[in-house]
């Protein structure tokens, strides 16, 4: 049984990649309580975590008054209530605004100013109110990711609901498939420093890796990361775990932030192989990822753990697409399992994928240091990884062309027709 589901997506959280902002200052001036509440909530979103956000009332008039005596921040968000000429107000704001400050206007349906006139006055983005929290996040983040590509990479975090469920295998195959089939430069980061298996799965034995980056006294930069990455394929690189027990790997919550931020600047796709543990830094890595995949087996402990993880992560990421989950090793011989329908009912949503148990295929790949597609190109699990990769990389599901019931018959008739006409062509 190999399945992939679309129902895992929440229609209120479209599959879009909103890159987080760098360390910036944002000041908002609101006219309505709804907008004030939406912008305040946006300040709690993970993508604005590095922004220093201040929210005030008073709209355009208050902003002009404030900046007459103080410097302007990196971003100003202005709400227009439609009662005054917005172009005139923006002209007044320009007189007190520092060069380089970006302006977002939350407009009113009563505003009649053409968009091109707003742009001429230095408006970087214009959004018609009323706005939701995600609208504010999208607008502010787009000012940087779209124009300067400061941070562009999409982070996909894969974690097991329980140890030994195959989360690492799925993470490694997804990254390999994204790099090969979608032609996206990708990096796998093996975060299980003591017992990581990415080096074995990719048949790599690099001398350096993630430990060198996280234990470095200096802030990791692009040059350092390039030296530490091991090349697996033309488009796939690995930041390997040392997989040694000569020290204990205890980290603070923000230990890996600089590494992730640095790689985002140069790498379109980053796959985190997150170990099955619940600590400050693993939780932070999951919460700050663009997409989360929880891998579970169909038993009671996995059911409980997956439900708990989904609940916590949804609450921590209210403006993101909900975390995804997949059920792995389904159909193991002589094992009592919770059926997929019951599992999905408890999760209140369908799994991203249902991966069948195939001990020969997966063990052959693991022992040979190969990916599933390298062992069997035509296997149904290979196709499943391709579909999952498209979903997680923001490409949508690959739809196979429908097979016609008359296809085999028409092909057979065509073959007969070709053979029958061959003597005639020869005679001519």
PDB file of N, CA, C and O in Angstrom, residues 285-324:
ATOM      1  N   UNK A 285      14.407  24.000  16.307  1.00  0.00           N
ATOM      2  CA  UNK A 285      14.658  23.635  14.913  1.00  0.00           C
ATOM      3  C   UNK A 285      13.359  23.271  14.200  1.00  0.00           C
ATOM      4  O   UNK A 285      13.147  23.644  13.035  1.00  0.00           O
ATOM      5  N   UNK A 286      12.476  22.565  14.895  1.00  0.00           N
ATOM      6  CA  UNK A 286      11.200  22.176  14.293  1.00  0.00           C
ATOM      7  C   UNK A 286      10.280  23.386  14.112  1.00  0.00           C
ATOM      8  O   UNK A 286       9.704  23.595  13.041  1.00  0.00           O
ATOM      9  N   UNK A 287      10.148  24.198  15.152  1.00  0.00           N
ATOM     10  CA  UNK A 287       9.245  25.345  15.096  1.00  0.00           C
ATOM     11  C   UNK A 287       9.660  26.328  14.006  1.00  0.00           C
ATOM     12  O   UNK A 287       8.812  26.910  13.318  1.00  0.00           O
ATOM     13  N   UNK A 288      10.965  26.511  13.799  1.00  0.00           N
ATOM     14  CA  UNK A 288      11.448  27.502  12.839  1.00  0.00           C
ATOM     15  C   UNK A 288      11.581  26.967  11.418  1.00  0.00           C
ATOM     16  O   UNK A 288      11.965  27.710  10.515  1.00  0.00           O
ATOM     17  N   UNK A 289      11.287  25.697  11.203  1.00  0.00           N
ATOM     18  CA  UNK A 289      11.352  25.140   9.853  1.00  0.00           C
ATOM     19  C   UNK A 289      10.169  25.614   9.022  1.00  0.00           C
ATOM     20  O   UNK A 289       9.117  25.994   9.550  1.00  0.00           O
ATOM     21  N   UNK A 290      10.337  25.601   7.705  1.00  0.00           N
ATOM     22  CA  UNK A 290       9.227  25.970   6.811  1.00  0.00           C
ATOM     23  C   UNK A 290       8.197  24.860   6.723  1.00  0.00           C
ATOM     24  O   UNK A 290       7.000  25.116   6.595  1.00  0.00           O
ATOM     25  N   UNK A 291       8.659  23.627   6.765  1.00  0.00           N
ATOM     26  CA  UNK A 291       7.765  22.471   6.789  1.00  0.00           C
ATOM     27  C   UNK A 291       8.307  21.430   7.740  1.00  0.00           C
ATOM     28  O   UNK A 291       9.525  21.253   7.865  1.00  0.00           O
ATOM     29  N   UNK A 292       7.407  20.722   8.399  1.00  0.00           N
ATOM     30  CA  UNK A 292       7.767  19.670   9.343  1.00  0.00           C
ATOM     31  C   UNK A 292       7.107  18.373   8.890  1.00  0.00           C
ATOM     32  O   UNK A 292       5.925  18.358   8.547  1.00  0.00           O
ATOM     33  N   UNK A 293       7.881  17.293   8.911  1.00  0.00           N
ATOM     34  CA  UNK A 293       7.335  15.967   8.631  1.00  0.00           C
ATOM     35  C   UNK A 293       7.632  15.077   9.833  1.00  0.00           C
ATOM     36  O   UNK A 293       8.794  14.854  10.178  1.00  0.00           O
ATOM     37  N   UNK A 294       6.581  14.585  10.476  1.00  0.00           N
ATOM     38  CA  UNK A 294       6.722  13.645  11.586  1.00  0.00           C
ATOM     39  C   UNK A 294       6.519  12.248  11.025  1.00  0.00           C
ATOM     40  O   UNK A 294       5.506  11.974  10.374  1.00  0.00           O
ATOM     41  N   UNK A 295       7.489  11.380  11.254  1.00  0.00           N
ATOM     42  CA  UNK A 295       7.432  10.008  10.740  1.00  0.00           C
ATOM     43  C   UNK A 295       7.008   9.080  11.871  1.00  0.00           C
ATOM     44  O   UNK A 295       7.584   9.127  12.966  1.00  0.00           O
ATOM     45  N   UNK A 296       5.997   8.261  11.611  1.00  0.00           N
ATOM     46  CA  UNK A 296       5.458   7.378  12.644  1.00  0.00           C
ATOM     47  C   UNK A 296       5.206   5.991  12.091  1.00  0.00           C
ATOM     48  O   UNK A 296       4.975   5.819  10.889  1.00  0.00           O
ATOM     49  N   UNK A 297       5.267   5.001  12.970  1.00  0.00           N
ATOM     50  CA  UNK A 297       4.807   3.653  12.635  1.00  0.00           C
ATOM     51  C   UNK A 297       3.382   3.489  13.152  1.00  0.00           C
ATOM     52  O   UNK A 297       2.954   4.231  14.049  1.00  0.00           O
ATOM     53  N   UNK A 298       2.634   2.522  12.618  1.00  0.00           N
ATOM     54  CA  UNK A 298       1.219   2.383  12.993  1.00  0.00           C
ATOM     55  C   UNK A 298       1.001   1.614  14.291  1.00  0.00           C
ATOM     56  O   UNK A 298       0.411   0.535  14.304  1.00  0.00           O
ATOM     57  N   UNK A 299       1.516   2.142  15.419  1.00  0.00           N
ATOM     58  CA  UNK A 299       1.250   1.518  16.715  1.00  0.00           C
ATOM     59  C   UNK A 299       0.828   2.572  17.721  1.00  0.00           C
ATOM     60  O   UNK A 299       0.822   3.772  17.429  1.00  0.00           O
ATOM     61  N   UNK A 300       0.494   2.147  18.937  1.00  0.00           N
ATOM     62  CA  UNK A 300      -0.110   3.037  19.920  1.00  0.00           C
ATOM     63  C   UNK A 300       0.851   4.127  20.393  1.00  0.00           C
ATOM     64  O   UNK A 300       0.463   5.296  20.529  1.00  0.00           O
ATOM     65  N   UNK A 301       2.105   3.779  20.664  1.00  0.00           N
ATOM     66  CA  UNK A 301       3.064   4.774  21.142  1.00  0.00           C
ATOM     67  C   UNK A 301       3.295   5.862  20.092  1.00  0.00           C
ATOM     68  O   UNK A 301       3.358   7.052  20.406  1.00  0.00           O
ATOM     69  N   UNK A 302       3.425   5.448  18.829  1.00  0.00           N
ATOM     70  CA  UNK A 302       3.593   6.427  17.746  1.00  0.00           C
ATOM     71  C   UNK A 302       2.353   7.294  17.589  1.00  0.00           C
ATOM     72  O   UNK A 302       2.455   8.489  17.311  1.00  0.00           O
ATOM     73  N   UNK A 303       1.193   6.690  17.762  1.00  0.00           N
ATOM     74  CA  UNK A 303      -0.065   7.433  17.676  1.00  0.00           C
ATOM     75  C   UNK A 303      -0.099   8.535  18.725  1.00  0.00           C
ATOM     76  O   UNK A 303      -0.399   9.701  18.426  1.00  0.00           O
ATOM     77  N   UNK A 304       0.222   8.168  19.967  1.00  0.00           N
ATOM     78  CA  UNK A 304       0.221   9.161  21.049  1.00  0.00           C
ATOM     79  C   UNK A 304       1.251  10.261  20.814  1.00  0.00           C
ATOM     80  O   UNK A 304       0.949  11.457  20.931  1.00  0.00           O
ATOM     81  N   UNK A 305       2.479   9.862  20.460  1.00  0.00           N
ATOM     82  CA  UNK A 305       3.550  10.841  20.293  1.00  0.00           C
ATOM     83  C   UNK A 305       3.284  11.783  19.126  1.00  0.00           C
ATOM     84  O   UNK A 305       3.558  12.986  19.195  1.00  0.00           O
ATOM     85  N   UNK A 306       2.771  11.238  18.028  1.00  0.00           N
ATOM     86  CA  UNK A 306       2.464  12.076  16.864  1.00  0.00           C
ATOM     87  C   UNK A 306       1.396  13.100  17.203  1.00  0.00           C
ATOM     88  O   UNK A 306       1.510  14.282  16.846  1.00  0.00           O
ATOM     89  N   UNK A 307       0.355  12.666  17.912  1.00  0.00           N
ATOM     90  CA  UNK A 307      -0.719  13.581  18.308  1.00  0.00           C
ATOM     91  C   UNK A 307      -0.176  14.686  19.199  1.00  0.00           C
ATOM     92  O   UNK A 307      -0.498  15.880  19.010  1.00  0.00           O
ATOM     93  N   UNK A 308       0.667  14.332  20.173  1.00  0.00           N
ATOM     94  CA  UNK A 308       1.233  15.334  21.079  1.00  0.00           C
ATOM     95  C   UNK A 308       2.108  16.335  20.327  1.00  0.00           C
ATOM     96  O   UNK A 308       2.045  17.550  20.567  1.00  0.00           O
ATOM     97  N   UNK A 309       2.934  15.831  19.406  1.00  0.00           N
ATOM     98  CA  UNK A 309       3.823  16.708  18.649  1.00  0.00           C
ATOM     99  C   UNK A 309       3.037  17.641  17.737  1.00  0.00           C
ATOM    100  O   UNK A 309       3.333  18.837  17.630  1.00  0.00           O
ATOM    101  N   UNK A 310       2.022  17.113  17.080  1.00  0.00           N
ATOM    102  CA  UNK A 310       1.194  17.948  16.205  1.00  0.00           C
ATOM    103  C   UNK A 310       0.518  19.068  16.994  1.00  0.00           C
ATOM    104  O   UNK A 310       0.467  20.220  16.558  1.00  0.00           O
ATOM    105  N   UNK A 311       0.016  18.732  18.180  1.00  0.00           N
ATOM    106  CA  UNK A 311      -0.676  19.724  19.000  1.00  0.00           C
ATOM    107  C   UNK A 311       0.264  20.853  19.413  1.00  0.00           C
ATOM    108  O   UNK A 311      -0.071  22.045  19.285  1.00  0.00           O
ATOM    109  N   UNK A 312       1.456  20.491  19.894  1.00  0.00           N
ATOM    110  CA  UNK A 312       2.412  21.501  20.359  1.00  0.00           C
ATOM    111  C   UNK A 312       2.917  22.355  19.201  1.00  0.00           C
ATOM    112  O   UNK A 312       3.002  23.588  19.309  1.00  0.00           O
ATOM    113  N   UNK A 313       3.253  21.722  18.083  1.00  0.00           N
ATOM    114  CA  UNK A 313       3.836  22.456  16.964  1.00  0.00           C
ATOM    115  C   UNK A 313       2.805  23.333  16.259  1.00  0.00           C
ATOM    116  O   UNK A 313       3.128  24.423  15.787  1.00  0.00           O
ATOM    117  N   UNK A 314       1.565  22.876  16.171  1.00  0.00           N
ATOM    118  CA  UNK A 314       0.520  23.732  15.599  1.00  0.00           C
ATOM    119  C   UNK A 314       0.339  24.993  16.435  1.00  0.00           C
ATOM    120  O   UNK A 314       0.196  26.097  15.896  1.00  0.00           O
ATOM    121  N   UNK A 315       0.331  24.842  17.762  1.00  0.00           N
ATOM    122  CA  UNK A 315       0.144  25.986  18.643  1.00  0.00           C
ATOM    123  C   UNK A 315       1.305  26.968  18.538  1.00  0.00           C
ATOM    124  O   UNK A 315       1.111  28.183  18.643  1.00  0.00           O
ATOM    125  N   UNK A 316       2.517  26.438  18.302  1.00  0.00           N
ATOM    126  CA  UNK A 316       3.703  27.298  18.210  1.00  0.00           C
ATOM    127  C   UNK A 316       3.835  27.970  16.849  1.00  0.00           C
ATOM    128  O   UNK A 316       4.621  28.909  16.707  1.00  0.00           O
ATOM    129  N   UNK A 317       3.071  27.501  15.843  1.00  0.00           N
ATOM    130  CA  UNK A 317       3.182  28.014  14.475  1.00  0.00           C
ATOM    131  C   UNK A 317       1.786  28.329  13.924  1.00  0.00           C
ATOM    132  O   UNK A 317       1.353  27.742  12.936  1.00  0.00           O
ATOM    133  N   UNK A 318       1.059  29.269  14.529  1.00  0.00           N
ATOM    134  CA  UNK A 318      -0.340  29.494  14.137  1.00  0.00           C
ATOM    135  C   UNK A 318      -0.521  30.031  12.725  1.00  0.00           C
ATOM    136  O   UNK A 318      -1.610  29.910  12.160  1.00  0.00           O
ATOM    137  N   UNK A 319       0.516  30.613  12.137  1.00  0.00           N
ATOM    138  CA  UNK A 319       0.382  31.213  10.802  1.00  0.00           C
ATOM    139  C   UNK A 319       1.028  30.369   9.709  1.00  0.00           C
ATOM    140  O   UNK A 319       1.138  30.817   8.572  1.00  0.00           O
ATOM    141  N   UNK A 320       1.467  29.162  10.052  1.00  0.00           N
ATOM    142  CA  UNK A 320       2.106  28.266   9.097  1.00  0.00           C
ATOM    143  C   UNK A 320       1.162  27.153   8.679  1.00  0.00           C
ATOM    144  O   UNK A 320       0.169  26.865   9.361  1.00  0.00           O
ATOM    145  N   UNK A 321       1.526  26.490   7.586  1.00  0.00           N
ATOM    146  CA  UNK A 321       0.831  25.262   7.251  1.00  0.00           C
ATOM    147  C   UNK A 321       1.041  24.277   8.402  1.00  0.00           C
ATOM    148  O   UNK A 321       2.141  24.188   8.947  1.00  0.00           O
ATOM    149  N   UNK A 322       0.002  23.528   8.800  1.00  0.00           N
ATOM    150  CA  UNK A 322       0.173  22.576   9.902  1.00  0.00           C
ATOM    151  C   UNK A 322       1.270  21.568   9.591  1.00  0.00           C
ATOM    152  O   UNK A 322       1.518  21.246   8.431  1.00  0.00           O
ATOM    153  N   UNK A 323       1.943  21.053  10.628  1.00  0.00           N
ATOM    154  CA  UNK A 323       2.947  20.006  10.396  1.00  0.00           C
ATOM    155  C   UNK A 323       2.321  18.817   9.675  1.00  0.00           C
ATOM    156  O   UNK A 323       1.135  18.510   9.842  1.00  0.00           O
ATOM    157  N   UNK A 324       3.118  18.155   8.863  1.00  0.00           N
ATOM    158  CA  UNK A 324       2.675  16.976   8.137  1.00  0.00           C
ATOM    159  C   UNK A 324       3.166  15.730   8.864  1.00  0.00           C
ATOM    160  O   UNK A 324       4.121  15.784   9.640  1.00  0.00           O
TER     161      UNK A 324
END
